[in-house]
Amino acid sequence: MVKRPVGIALGGGGARGIAHIGVLRALRSRPEYMPSFVSGTSAGSIVAALYAAGVNQERMEDEIRRFEWFSHVVNFHDTLKNYFDKKPGGLVSNSRLEDTVNEIIGGKSFSDLDTTLAVTATDITAGRRVVFTTPSGAAKLNKKPLEEYLPPPEPSKPGFETLVISDYENIGKAVSASCAIPGIFQPVEIAGMRLVDGAVVDQVPVDIVRAFGCKPVIGVSLSFSTMPDRVSNLPALFGKVVWMLGVMQLRRSLDAADIGFEITGIEQRSIFDIHQYDLLDLGELDMRRQLDSYEKTRATIVDRIRSTKA
């Protein structure tokens, strides 16, 4: 029997994305679970891109320890340019993130990758999900899981189109689009589209990994990234409503994974503090627990099948 490739979907959550690097640390210690397919939304897209480009664990952890918002994400020059061009759409530009990612991955493009990568963003103008992936990945993609998760429009029913792009090469810019939190970062323009955070429609892109035919599929949530701690003003109230509307979608994504979970205690962590380095250990420990639980469940099923045959 041919073993199917392992796939992992890494969710959005701002600075909580540090925990995803800990998740990979756990997987690297269990070679049989090393993903061949990786998808990411928002913060998850950064870690997914680094992994797919072959950045090793030590380098990832070193890079996150020197990471700073104003050195590696925010670009004030582009912020002012967009403002005077009357194209703000957000407080600041995150275009420096494009350069940061491309530098870390050595300038690799989507077609250079051996590991299939999928980066999700949201076309805020057309109202659709956009998936940037490798040419080889697109050739293997089964659109049925995508349409089951986000059904396309029908004549008498609303829906949500998913656009798969496999001829775009700039990984860093695709990642910056996936991380463009609406209202905070300005939309990223690619191929005539104005793109924002992929988490607007897909917090943990499990269906994309399933569409590549992976087994098992691992889905990792960093909690709903816009959930406010307190409802003390109108923006916080709006954020709470968005969270309530989106939490079932997030749950549906995790339920669709073979190993789907939200990292324990992650909802108490800041989405802005990038110095929470203990999240590396938190992500690693939780991933190890999930793998142990998954293997015990599989062993129980095998024992039941053997006893039935006997």
Short mmCIF file of C-alpha atoms in Angstrom, two decimals:
data_model
loop_
_atom_site.label_atom_id
_atom_site.label_comp_id
_atom_site.label_asym_id
_atom_site.label_seq_id
_atom_site.Cartn_x
_atom_site.Cartn_y
_atom_site.Cartn_z
CA MET A 1 0.00 0.00 0.00
CA VAL A 2 1.40 3.39 -1.02
CA LYS A 3 1.76 5.78 1.90
CA ARG A 4 0.03 9.12 1.32
CA PRO A 5 1.96 12.32 2.06
CA VAL A 6 1.50 14.20 5.32
CA GLY A 7 0.06 17.70 5.04
CA ILE A 8 -0.25 20.54 7.54
CA ALA A 9 -2.35 23.72 7.67
CA LEU A 10 -1.06 26.57 9.84
CA GLY A 11 -3.59 29.12 11.03
CA GLY A 12 -3.53 32.87 11.56
CA GLY A 13 -2.99 34.67 14.83
CA GLY A 14 -0.44 37.45 14.54
CA ALA A 15 2.53 37.16 16.89
CA ARG A 16 1.15 33.86 18.17
CA GLY A 17 2.60 32.39 14.97
CA ILE A 18 5.79 31.75 16.93
CA ALA A 19 4.03 28.63 18.24
CA HIS A 20 3.91 27.18 14.70
CA ILE A 21 7.71 27.00 14.72
CA GLY A 22 7.46 24.90 17.89
CA VAL A 23 4.94 22.64 16.13
CA LEU A 24 7.48 22.06 13.35
CA ARG A 25 10.14 21.32 15.96
CA ALA A 26 7.98 18.44 17.21
CA LEU A 27 7.32 17.14 13.68
CA ARG A 28 11.01 17.24 12.74
CA SER A 29 11.69 14.88 15.64
CA ARG A 30 9.20 12.39 14.13
CA PRO A 31 10.34 11.94 10.50
CA GLU A 32 7.26 9.91 9.57
CA TYR A 33 5.15 13.04 10.16
CA MET A 34 7.28 15.50 8.20
CA PRO A 35 4.84 17.33 5.88
CA SER A 36 5.22 17.19 2.11
CA PHE A 37 2.41 19.71 1.68
CA VAL A 38 1.96 22.85 3.77
CA SER A 39 -0.63 25.60 3.65
CA GLY A 40 -0.76 28.76 5.70
CA THR A 41 -2.96 31.72 6.45
CA SER A 42 -1.66 35.03 7.79
CA ALA A 43 1.04 34.31 10.41
CA GLY A 44 0.85 30.66 9.41
CA SER A 45 1.81 31.57 5.85
CA ILE A 46 5.16 32.97 7.05
CA VAL A 47 6.14 29.76 8.81
CA ALA A 48 4.73 27.65 5.97
CA ALA A 49 6.84 29.54 3.41
CA LEU A 50 10.03 29.15 5.42
CA TYR A 51 9.43 25.43 5.90
CA ALA A 52 8.58 24.82 2.22
CA ALA A 53 11.74 26.69 1.18
CA GLY A 54 13.88 24.35 3.27
CA VAL A 55 14.82 26.74 6.09
CA ASN A 56 16.07 24.56 8.95
CA GLN A 57 14.76 24.64 12.50
CA GLU A 58 17.73 26.45 14.01
CA ARG A 59 17.56 29.21 11.40
CA MET A 60 13.80 29.64 11.94
CA GLU A 61 14.24 30.03 15.67
CA ASP A 62 17.13 32.44 15.23
CA GLU A 63 15.13 34.58 12.79
CA ILE A 64 12.10 34.83 15.07
CA ARG A 65 14.29 35.99 17.95
CA ARG A 66 15.55 38.94 15.94
CA PHE A 67 12.20 39.74 14.34
CA GLU A 68 10.76 43.24 14.96
CA TRP A 69 7.62 44.86 13.57
CA PHE A 70 9.30 48.10 12.46
CA SER A 71 12.39 46.42 11.00
CA HIS A 72 10.81 43.47 9.24
CA VAL A 73 7.13 44.26 8.57
CA VAL A 74 6.10 47.94 8.52
CA ASN A 75 7.27 50.15 5.65
CA PHE A 76 6.69 53.84 6.37
CA HIS A 77 7.84 54.97 2.91
CA ASP A 78 5.14 52.88 1.23
CA THR A 79 2.65 53.94 3.89
CA LEU A 80 3.10 57.59 2.93
CA LYS A 81 3.15 56.84 -0.80
CA ASN A 82 -0.13 54.96 -0.62
CA TYR A 83 -1.64 57.73 1.46
CA PHE A 84 -0.78 60.45 -1.05
CA ASP A 85 -1.89 58.20 -3.90
CA LYS A 86 -5.22 57.94 -2.04
CA LYS A 87 -4.93 54.16 -1.73
CA PRO A 88 -4.57 53.67 2.05
CA GLY A 89 -7.19 51.05 3.02
CA GLY A 90 -5.31 50.60 6.30
CA LEU A 91 -3.05 52.38 8.75
CA VAL A 92 0.34 51.21 7.48
CA SER A 93 1.98 49.18 4.71
CA ASN A 94 3.44 45.77 5.55
CA SER A 95 5.49 45.65 2.33
CA ARG A 96 8.76 45.22 4.25
CA LEU A 97 7.54 41.73 5.12
CA GLU A 98 7.89 40.78 1.45
CA ASP A 99 11.61 41.58 1.51
CA THR A 100 12.08 39.89 4.90
CA VAL A 101 10.56 36.59 3.77
CA ASN A 102 12.33 36.58 0.42
CA GLU A 103 15.66 37.26 2.09
CA ILE A 104 15.26 34.42 4.59
CA ILE A 105 14.28 31.92 1.90
CA GLY A 106 17.16 32.96 -0.33
CA GLY A 107 15.01 34.50 -3.06
CA LYS A 108 13.29 31.23 -3.95
CA SER A 109 10.08 31.35 -6.00
CA PHE A 110 7.07 29.03 -5.90
CA SER A 111 8.41 26.98 -8.81
CA ASP A 112 11.73 26.46 -6.97
CA LEU A 113 10.11 24.59 -4.07
CA ASP A 114 10.31 20.83 -3.56
CA THR A 115 7.66 20.97 -0.83
CA THR A 116 4.25 22.10 -2.06
CA LEU A 117 3.25 25.43 -0.54
CA ALA A 118 -0.17 27.10 -0.54
CA VAL A 119 -0.61 30.67 0.73
CA THR A 120 -4.14 32.01 1.19
CA ALA A 121 -5.31 35.61 0.89
CA THR A 122 -8.64 37.38 0.39
CA ASP A 123 -9.52 39.46 -2.67
CA ILE A 124 -11.43 42.18 -0.84
CA THR A 125 -12.80 43.74 -4.05
CA ALA A 126 -14.16 40.61 -5.73
CA GLY A 127 -14.98 38.87 -2.45
CA ARG A 128 -13.12 35.61 -3.02
CA ARG A 129 -10.39 33.45 -1.54
CA VAL A 130 -7.09 33.44 -3.45
CA VAL A 131 -4.68 30.53 -3.13
CA PHE A 132 -1.10 30.95 -4.33
CA THR A 133 0.62 27.62 -4.88
CA THR A 134 3.34 25.81 -6.80
CA PRO A 135 2.74 24.66 -10.41
CA SER A 136 3.17 21.01 -9.39
CA GLY A 137 0.78 21.49 -6.47
CA ALA A 138 -1.91 23.00 -8.68
CA ALA A 139 -1.68 19.99 -11.00
CA LYS A 140 -2.50 17.67 -8.07
CA LEU A 141 -5.25 19.83 -6.61
CA ASN A 142 -8.72 18.32 -6.27
CA LYS A 143 -11.17 21.22 -6.11
CA LYS A 144 -13.95 19.18 -4.49
CA PRO A 145 -12.73 19.70 -0.88
CA LEU A 146 -12.39 23.44 -1.60
CA GLU A 147 -15.96 23.65 -2.84
CA GLU A 148 -17.26 21.60 0.09
CA TYR A 149 -15.68 24.03 2.53
CA LEU A 150 -16.51 27.26 0.67
CA PRO A 151 -19.29 26.47 -1.83
CA PRO A 152 -19.16 28.56 -5.01
CA PRO A 153 -22.09 30.85 -5.90
CA GLU A 154 -25.19 29.35 -7.49
CA PRO A 155 -28.04 31.15 -9.29
CA SER A 156 -30.28 31.21 -6.21
CA LYS A 157 -27.65 30.86 -3.47
CA PRO A 158 -24.72 33.01 -2.34
CA GLY A 159 -21.25 31.48 -2.33
CA PHE A 160 -17.56 32.13 -2.24
CA GLU A 161 -15.24 31.58 -5.17
CA THR A 162 -11.74 30.18 -4.68
CA LEU A 163 -9.16 31.34 -7.21
CA VAL A 164 -6.05 29.13 -7.49
CA ILE A 165 -2.95 30.89 -8.87
CA SER A 166 0.06 28.77 -9.86
CA ASP A 167 1.94 31.14 -12.18
CA TYR A 168 2.92 33.75 -9.59
CA GLU A 169 6.49 33.50 -8.35
CA ASN A 170 6.96 36.06 -5.56
CA ILE A 171 6.52 34.11 -2.32
CA GLY A 172 7.28 37.09 -0.09
CA LYS A 173 4.60 39.27 -1.64
CA ALA A 174 2.01 36.49 -1.47
CA VAL A 175 2.83 36.11 2.23
CA SER A 176 2.55 39.86 2.84
CA ALA A 177 -0.92 39.75 1.23
CA SER A 178 -1.94 36.84 3.45
CA CYS A 179 -0.82 38.85 6.51
CA ALA A 180 -2.49 42.18 5.60
CA ILE A 181 -4.91 42.45 8.53
CA PRO A 182 -7.81 44.66 7.35
CA GLY A 183 -7.86 48.11 8.94
CA ILE A 184 -4.28 47.77 10.19
CA PHE A 185 -2.31 46.96 7.05
CA GLN A 186 -3.01 48.34 3.60
CA PRO A 187 -4.21 45.85 0.95
CA VAL A 188 -1.48 44.29 -1.18
CA GLU A 189 -1.92 44.64 -4.93
CA ILE A 190 -1.17 41.56 -7.03
CA ALA A 191 -2.38 40.99 -10.61
CA GLY A 192 -4.95 43.77 -10.33
CA MET A 193 -6.37 42.41 -7.08
CA ARG A 194 -6.42 44.17 -3.69
CA LEU A 195 -5.59 41.42 -1.25
CA VAL A 196 -5.94 41.25 2.53
CA ASP A 197 -5.51 38.69 5.30
CA GLY A 198 -6.48 35.14 4.31
CA ALA A 199 -7.99 34.66 7.76
CA VAL A 200 -10.95 36.80 6.71
CA VAL A 201 -12.38 33.69 5.05
CA ASP A 202 -10.16 30.83 6.19
CA GLN A 203 -8.46 30.82 9.59
CA VAL A 204 -6.88 27.35 9.18
CA PRO A 205 -6.77 26.19 5.53
CA VAL A 206 -7.28 22.48 6.19
CA ASP A 207 -9.44 22.03 3.08
CA ILE A 208 -6.54 23.12 0.90
CA VAL A 209 -4.27 20.42 2.33
CA ARG A 210 -7.06 17.86 1.93
CA ALA A 211 -7.39 18.96 -1.70
CA PHE A 212 -3.78 17.82 -2.24
CA GLY A 213 -4.74 14.29 -1.15
CA CYS A 214 -2.74 14.23 2.08
CA LYS A 215 -3.17 11.72 4.91
CA PRO A 216 -2.92 12.48 7.73
CA VAL A 217 -3.89 16.13 7.58
CA ILE A 218 -2.78 18.26 10.52
CA GLY A 219 -4.58 21.54 11.27
CA VAL A 220 -3.16 23.95 13.88
CA SER A 221 -5.17 26.90 15.21
CA LEU A 222 -3.81 29.90 17.10
CA SER A 223 -7.33 30.85 18.18
CA PHE A 224 -9.48 33.29 16.30
CA SER A 225 -7.11 36.15 15.58
CA THR A 226 -9.58 39.02 16.01
CA MET A 227 -11.10 37.91 19.33
CA PRO A 228 -11.06 40.86 21.79
CA ASP A 229 -10.34 40.34 25.48
CA ARG A 230 -13.12 42.70 26.57
CA VAL A 231 -16.14 44.28 24.93
CA SER A 232 -15.58 47.83 26.21
CA ASN A 233 -16.15 49.89 23.04
CA LEU A 234 -17.71 49.72 19.58
CA PRO A 235 -14.65 48.29 17.74
CA ALA A 236 -14.32 45.60 20.43
CA LEU A 237 -18.02 44.80 20.09
CA PHE A 238 -17.61 44.48 16.32
CA GLY A 239 -14.60 42.23 16.84
CA LYS A 240 -16.58 40.01 19.17
CA VAL A 241 -19.39 39.67 16.64
CA VAL A 242 -16.89 38.73 13.91
CA TRP A 243 -15.42 36.13 16.25
CA MET A 244 -18.83 34.63 17.00
CA LEU A 245 -19.63 34.40 13.29
CA GLY A 246 -16.27 32.84 12.46
CA VAL A 247 -15.74 30.41 15.31
CA MET A 248 -17.94 27.69 13.77
CA GLN A 249 -16.03 27.97 10.50
CA LEU A 250 -12.81 27.51 12.46
CA ARG A 251 -14.27 24.50 14.26
CA ARG A 252 -15.36 22.99 10.95
CA SER A 253 -11.81 23.32 9.61
CA LEU A 254 -10.27 21.57 12.62
CA ASP A 255 -12.89 18.81 12.53
CA ALA A 256 -11.98 18.16 8.88
CA ALA A 257 -8.36 17.41 9.86
CA ASP A 258 -7.11 14.02 11.07
CA ILE A 259 -5.21 15.89 13.77
CA GLY A 260 -6.97 19.20 14.28
CA PHE A 261 -6.40 21.27 17.41
CA GLU A 262 -6.02 24.70 18.93
CA ILE A 263 -2.79 25.11 20.89
CA THR A 264 -3.57 24.96 24.59
CA GLY A 265 -3.72 28.39 26.23
CA ILE A 266 -2.97 30.25 23.00
CA GLU A 267 -6.13 32.36 23.24
CA GLN A 268 -4.64 34.08 26.30
CA ARG A 269 -1.58 35.23 24.35
CA SER A 270 -1.10 38.56 22.60
CA ILE A 271 -1.37 38.76 18.82
CA PHE A 272 1.05 41.73 18.87
CA ASP A 273 3.87 40.76 21.28
CA ILE A 274 6.57 39.13 19.13
CA HIS A 275 8.81 38.39 22.11
CA GLN A 276 6.73 35.50 23.52
CA TYR A 277 9.48 32.98 22.81
CA ASP A 278 8.07 30.41 25.23
CA LEU A 279 5.42 29.82 22.55
CA LEU A 280 8.06 27.69 20.80
CA ASP A 281 7.92 25.19 23.65
CA LEU A 282 4.14 25.50 23.96
CA GLY A 283 3.65 24.59 20.31
CA GLU A 284 6.13 21.72 20.48
CA LEU A 285 4.61 20.14 23.58
CA ASP A 286 1.05 20.35 22.26
CA MET A 287 2.02 18.86 18.91
CA ARG A 288 3.76 15.98 20.66
CA ARG A 289 0.63 15.34 22.74
CA GLN A 290 -1.54 15.36 19.65
CA LEU A 291 0.70 12.89 17.82
CA ASP A 292 0.73 10.53 20.81
CA SER A 293 -3.07 10.68 21.00
CA TYR A 294 -3.41 10.10 17.25
CA GLU A 295 -1.14 7.05 17.37
CA LYS A 296 -3.02 5.56 20.33
CA THR A 297 -6.31 5.99 18.49
CA ARG A 298 -4.90 4.35 15.37
CA ALA A 299 -3.53 1.45 17.41
CA THR A 300 -6.93 0.92 19.03
CA ILE A 301 -8.64 0.83 15.64
CA VAL A 302 -6.10 -1.68 14.30
CA ASP A 303 -6.62 -3.91 17.36
CA ARG A 304 -10.38 -3.84 16.85
CA ILE A 305 -10.04 -4.76 13.17
CA ARG A 306 -7.71 -7.67 14.04
CA SER A 307 -10.03 -8.96 16.79
CA THR A 308 -13.00 -8.79 14.39
CA LYS A 309 -11.13 -10.79 11.73
CA ALA A 310 -10.04 -13.33 14.33
#
